[in-house]
Amino acid sequence: MGIFFSYILLGLSLAAPIGPINAAQLDKGIQKGFWHAWILGLGAILADAVYMALVYLGVVHFLEMDFMKTFLWLFGFFVLTYTGIETVLNAGKLAIDKRETNDSHFSSFLSGFLMSISNPLTILFWLGIYGSVLANAADKYDIQHLILYSSAIFLGILCWDITMALVSSSFRRFLTPSILVLISALSGLSLICFGMYFAIQAAKILF
């Protein structure tokens, strides 16, 4: 059970850092309520499942090539830096508006899926970090245990998804426009820092 819970914590560690999915869930919870925020998170989890399947199919071996490593690092640098700068610049324009329910749950689900499937951090985690974890675990456990521990990772991600949906919808009254601007600005700065880190990693491979 100790190993199982350690994989749950691994899932939480993947989901918890500030990033586009958390920012989108926060926004959905404020504007649309719990269900939209939760379903957006489920869309992101489906993208995680897609990448997990790719790892099982052996796509992770392509990352052994320096070209692929460099491409992913540079791709992450451009996307995260651009998103971070845009988030910081637009932080002052955010406002907590009256909740609207015109958007369908499917649109929230699709939004979460598309954001996660194109997120460099998601790609690098599942094809990189998780691939290494899987390779290490495969030497010690049979396929049933691998499925069990992989499910534990998803359980951790799901727990964080529910937590974010509850926080963003239930504590809406505490999220004043000034607090929302601060959260958005900090989120943007963290993305820029991630982008700079990605650029450094790409430079190490190239030079």
Tab-separated table of C-alpha atoms in Angstrom:
chain	number	residue	atom	x	y	z
A	1	MET	CA	0.000	0.000	0.000
A	2	GLY	CA	2.919	2.311	0.663
A	3	ILE	CA	4.052	2.008	-2.952
A	4	PHE	CA	0.464	2.587	-4.145
A	5	PHE	CA	0.197	5.817	-2.159
A	6	SER	CA	3.596	6.963	-3.427
A	7	TYR	CA	2.230	6.744	-6.977
A	8	ILE	CA	-0.854	8.713	-5.904
A	9	LEU	CA	1.531	11.414	-4.670
A	10	LEU	CA	3.300	11.254	-8.044
A	11	GLY	CA	-0.029	12.000	-9.717
A	12	LEU	CA	-0.637	14.903	-7.350
A	13	SER	CA	2.840	16.278	-8.059
A	14	LEU	CA	2.055	16.231	-11.789
A	15	ALA	CA	-1.269	18.039	-11.399
A	16	ALA	CA	-0.468	20.526	-8.628
A	17	PRO	CA	2.096	22.934	-10.193
A	18	ILE	CA	0.693	26.179	-11.565
A	19	GLY	CA	0.043	25.820	-15.266
A	20	PRO	CA	-2.501	26.331	-18.036
A	21	ILE	CA	-4.847	23.572	-16.843
A	22	ASN	CA	-5.024	24.859	-13.270
A	23	ALA	CA	-5.497	28.408	-14.523
A	24	ALA	CA	-8.289	27.292	-16.864
A	25	GLN	CA	-9.981	25.304	-14.089
A	26	LEU	CA	-9.818	28.302	-11.785
A	27	ASP	CA	-11.421	30.467	-14.436
A	28	LYS	CA	-14.127	27.906	-15.238
A	29	GLY	CA	-14.947	27.442	-11.563
A	30	ILE	CA	-15.320	31.182	-11.046
A	31	GLN	CA	-17.339	31.811	-14.190
A	32	LYS	CA	-19.309	28.582	-14.676
A	33	GLY	CA	-19.266	26.663	-11.402
A	34	PHE	CA	-18.040	23.288	-10.128
A	35	TRP	CA	-19.171	20.991	-12.943
A	36	HIS	CA	-17.535	22.951	-15.754
A	37	ALA	CA	-14.247	23.140	-13.833
A	38	TRP	CA	-14.324	19.434	-12.970
A	39	ILE	CA	-15.212	18.336	-16.508
A	40	LEU	CA	-12.428	20.508	-17.941
A	41	GLY	CA	-10.062	18.591	-15.671
A	42	LEU	CA	-11.471	15.285	-16.930
A	43	GLY	CA	-10.645	16.362	-20.482
A	44	ALA	CA	-7.059	16.978	-19.383
A	45	ILE	CA	-6.973	13.532	-17.745
A	46	LEU	CA	-8.069	11.928	-21.037
A	47	ALA	CA	-5.056	13.576	-22.705
A	48	ASP	CA	-2.890	12.080	-19.946
A	49	ALA	CA	-4.345	8.654	-20.763
A	50	VAL	CA	-3.437	9.105	-24.431
A	51	TYR	CA	0.193	9.829	-23.563
A	52	MET	CA	0.307	6.933	-21.110
A	53	ALA	CA	-0.866	4.631	-23.906
A	54	LEU	CA	1.871	6.000	-26.188
A	55	VAL	CA	4.460	5.207	-23.526
A	56	TYR	CA	3.161	1.615	-23.289
A	57	LEU	CA	3.418	1.373	-27.087
A	58	GLY	CA	7.088	2.297	-26.935
A	59	VAL	CA	7.009	5.852	-28.288
A	60	VAL	CA	9.304	6.837	-25.407
A	61	HIS	CA	12.270	5.352	-27.309
A	62	PHE	CA	12.093	8.179	-29.850
A	63	LEU	CA	13.160	10.564	-27.089
A	64	GLU	CA	16.554	8.922	-26.979
A	65	MET	CA	17.433	10.870	-30.137
A	66	ASP	CA	19.044	14.265	-29.478
A	67	PHE	CA	16.942	15.809	-32.240
A	68	MET	CA	13.679	14.865	-30.511
A	69	LYS	CA	14.945	16.010	-27.129
A	70	THR	CA	16.005	19.368	-28.530
A	71	PHE	CA	12.723	19.782	-30.406
A	72	LEU	CA	10.644	19.139	-27.276
A	73	TRP	CA	12.709	21.482	-25.114
A	74	LEU	CA	12.529	24.276	-27.709
A	75	PHE	CA	8.836	23.659	-28.337
A	76	GLY	CA	8.226	23.924	-24.609
A	77	PHE	CA	10.304	27.101	-24.403
A	78	PHE	CA	8.362	28.920	-27.131
A	79	VAL	CA	4.887	27.820	-25.987
A	80	LEU	CA	5.416	28.391	-22.276
A	81	THR	CA	7.235	31.701	-22.679
A	82	TYR	CA	4.608	33.030	-25.082
A	83	THR	CA	1.755	31.858	-22.844
A	84	GLY	CA	3.454	33.281	-19.754
A	85	ILE	CA	4.069	36.717	-21.287
A	86	GLU	CA	0.509	36.834	-22.621
A	87	THR	CA	-0.866	35.836	-19.220
A	88	VAL	CA	1.120	38.549	-17.407
A	89	LEU	CA	0.159	41.242	-19.929
A	90	ASN	CA	-3.533	40.319	-19.764
A	91	ALA	CA	-3.652	39.853	-15.991
A	92	GLY	CA	-4.938	43.383	-15.431
A	93	LYS	CA	-7.809	42.812	-17.830
A	94	LEU	CA	-9.301	39.946	-15.830
A	95	ALA	CA	-12.508	40.427	-13.921
A	96	ILE	CA	-14.913	38.234	-12.032
A	97	ASP	CA	-18.133	38.424	-13.997
A	98	LYS	CA	-21.509	37.032	-13.304
A	99	ARG	CA	-21.625	33.286	-13.866
A	100	GLU	CA	-22.888	32.216	-17.247
A	101	THR	CA	-23.991	28.725	-18.210
A	102	ASN	CA	-24.260	29.083	-21.987
A	103	ASP	CA	-21.207	26.902	-22.651
A	104	SER	CA	-21.850	23.185	-22.812
A	105	HIS	CA	-20.095	20.666	-20.615
A	106	PHE	CA	-18.650	19.107	-23.771
A	107	SER	CA	-16.950	22.387	-24.712
A	108	SER	CA	-15.327	22.489	-21.269
A	109	PHE	CA	-14.225	18.863	-21.672
A	110	LEU	CA	-12.807	19.538	-25.148
A	111	SER	CA	-11.023	22.664	-23.924
A	112	GLY	CA	-9.275	20.704	-21.157
A	113	PHE	CA	-8.317	17.913	-23.548
A	114	LEU	CA	-6.845	20.231	-26.199
A	115	MET	CA	-4.926	22.312	-23.652
A	116	SER	CA	-3.377	19.233	-22.072
A	117	ILE	CA	-2.657	17.273	-25.269
A	118	SER	CA	-0.680	20.252	-26.633
A	119	ASN	CA	1.034	21.168	-23.356
A	120	PRO	CA	4.830	20.564	-23.534
A	121	LEU	CA	4.919	19.781	-19.816
A	122	THR	CA	2.377	17.012	-20.345
A	123	ILE	CA	4.340	15.634	-23.287
A	124	LEU	CA	7.659	15.715	-21.432
A	125	PHE	CA	6.205	14.154	-18.281
A	126	TRP	CA	4.447	11.214	-19.862
A	127	LEU	CA	7.024	10.458	-22.557
A	128	GLY	CA	10.006	11.306	-20.372
A	129	ILE	CA	9.563	11.044	-16.621
A	130	TYR	CA	6.756	8.493	-16.667
A	131	GLY	CA	8.622	6.461	-19.268
A	132	SER	CA	11.577	6.206	-16.895
A	133	VAL	CA	9.304	5.332	-13.966
A	134	LEU	CA	7.602	2.659	-16.054
A	135	ALA	CA	10.904	1.168	-17.196
A	136	ASN	CA	12.122	0.984	-13.602
A	137	ALA	CA	8.867	-0.509	-12.337
A	138	ALA	CA	8.765	-3.070	-15.149
A	139	ASP	CA	11.994	-4.587	-13.814
A	140	LYS	CA	10.395	-5.150	-10.408
A	141	TYR	CA	6.677	-5.813	-10.948
A	142	ASP	CA	4.364	-7.773	-13.240
A	143	ILE	CA	1.821	-6.220	-15.617
A	144	GLN	CA	-0.984	-6.284	-13.017
A	145	HIS	CA	1.063	-4.187	-10.621
A	146	LEU	CA	2.063	-1.800	-13.407
A	147	ILE	CA	-1.611	-1.222	-14.219
A	148	LEU	CA	-2.407	-0.805	-10.518
A	149	TYR	CA	0.340	1.767	-9.964
A	150	SER	CA	-0.516	3.615	-13.166
A	151	SER	CA	-4.119	3.796	-11.930
A	152	ALA	CA	-2.795	5.278	-8.688
A	153	ILE	CA	-1.190	8.102	-10.685
A	154	PHE	CA	-4.536	8.842	-12.310
A	155	LEU	CA	-6.239	8.739	-8.909
A	156	GLY	CA	-3.852	11.410	-7.676
A	157	ILE	CA	-4.567	13.575	-10.730
A	158	LEU	CA	-8.332	13.080	-10.246
A	159	CYS	CA	-8.092	14.107	-6.572
A	160	TRP	CA	-6.386	17.347	-7.572
A	161	ASP	CA	-8.982	17.903	-10.311
A	162	ILE	CA	-11.813	17.686	-7.770
A	163	THR	CA	-9.930	19.897	-5.319
A	164	MET	CA	-9.394	22.643	-7.900
A	165	ALA	CA	-13.048	22.510	-8.964
A	166	LEU	CA	-14.226	22.771	-5.352
A	167	VAL	CA	-11.864	25.603	-4.456
A	168	SER	CA	-12.596	27.695	-7.535
A	169	SER	CA	-16.379	27.332	-7.247
A	170	SER	CA	-17.008	27.162	-3.490
A	171	PHE	CA	-14.660	29.959	-2.452
A	172	ARG	CA	-15.644	32.312	-5.261
A	173	ARG	CA	-16.447	35.103	-2.821
A	174	PHE	CA	-12.787	35.275	-1.733
A	175	LEU	CA	-11.508	35.649	-5.294
A	176	THR	CA	-11.759	39.403	-5.728
A	177	PRO	CA	-10.554	40.953	-8.990
A	178	SER	CA	-7.272	42.015	-7.369
A	179	ILE	CA	-6.583	38.482	-6.081
A	180	LEU	CA	-7.433	37.011	-9.473
A	181	VAL	CA	-5.023	39.430	-11.167
A	182	LEU	CA	-2.282	38.430	-8.702
A	183	ILE	CA	-2.895	34.711	-9.278
A	184	SER	CA	-2.819	35.208	-13.043
A	185	ALA	CA	0.398	37.262	-12.902
A	186	LEU	CA	2.146	34.677	-10.709
A	187	SER	CA	0.977	31.908	-13.009
A	188	GLY	CA	2.374	33.772	-16.025
A	189	LEU	CA	5.722	34.350	-14.322
A	190	SER	CA	6.001	30.674	-13.385
A	191	LEU	CA	5.363	29.685	-17.012
A	192	ILE	CA	8.089	32.073	-18.184
A	193	CYS	CA	10.503	30.518	-15.667
A	194	PHE	CA	9.633	27.048	-16.967
A	195	GLY	CA	10.235	28.321	-20.496
A	196	MET	CA	13.687	29.636	-19.572
A	197	TYR	CA	14.545	26.291	-17.980
A	198	PHE	CA	13.475	24.495	-21.165
A	199	ALA	CA	15.663	26.829	-23.252
A	200	ILE	CA	18.689	26.071	-21.058
A	201	GLN	CA	18.128	22.317	-21.453
A	202	ALA	CA	17.908	22.686	-25.245
A	203	ALA	CA	21.125	24.740	-25.284
A	204	LYS	CA	22.947	22.043	-23.304
A	205	ILE	CA	22.083	19.470	-25.983
A	206	LEU	CA	22.937	21.747	-28.894
A	207	PHE	CA	26.212	23.131	-27.501
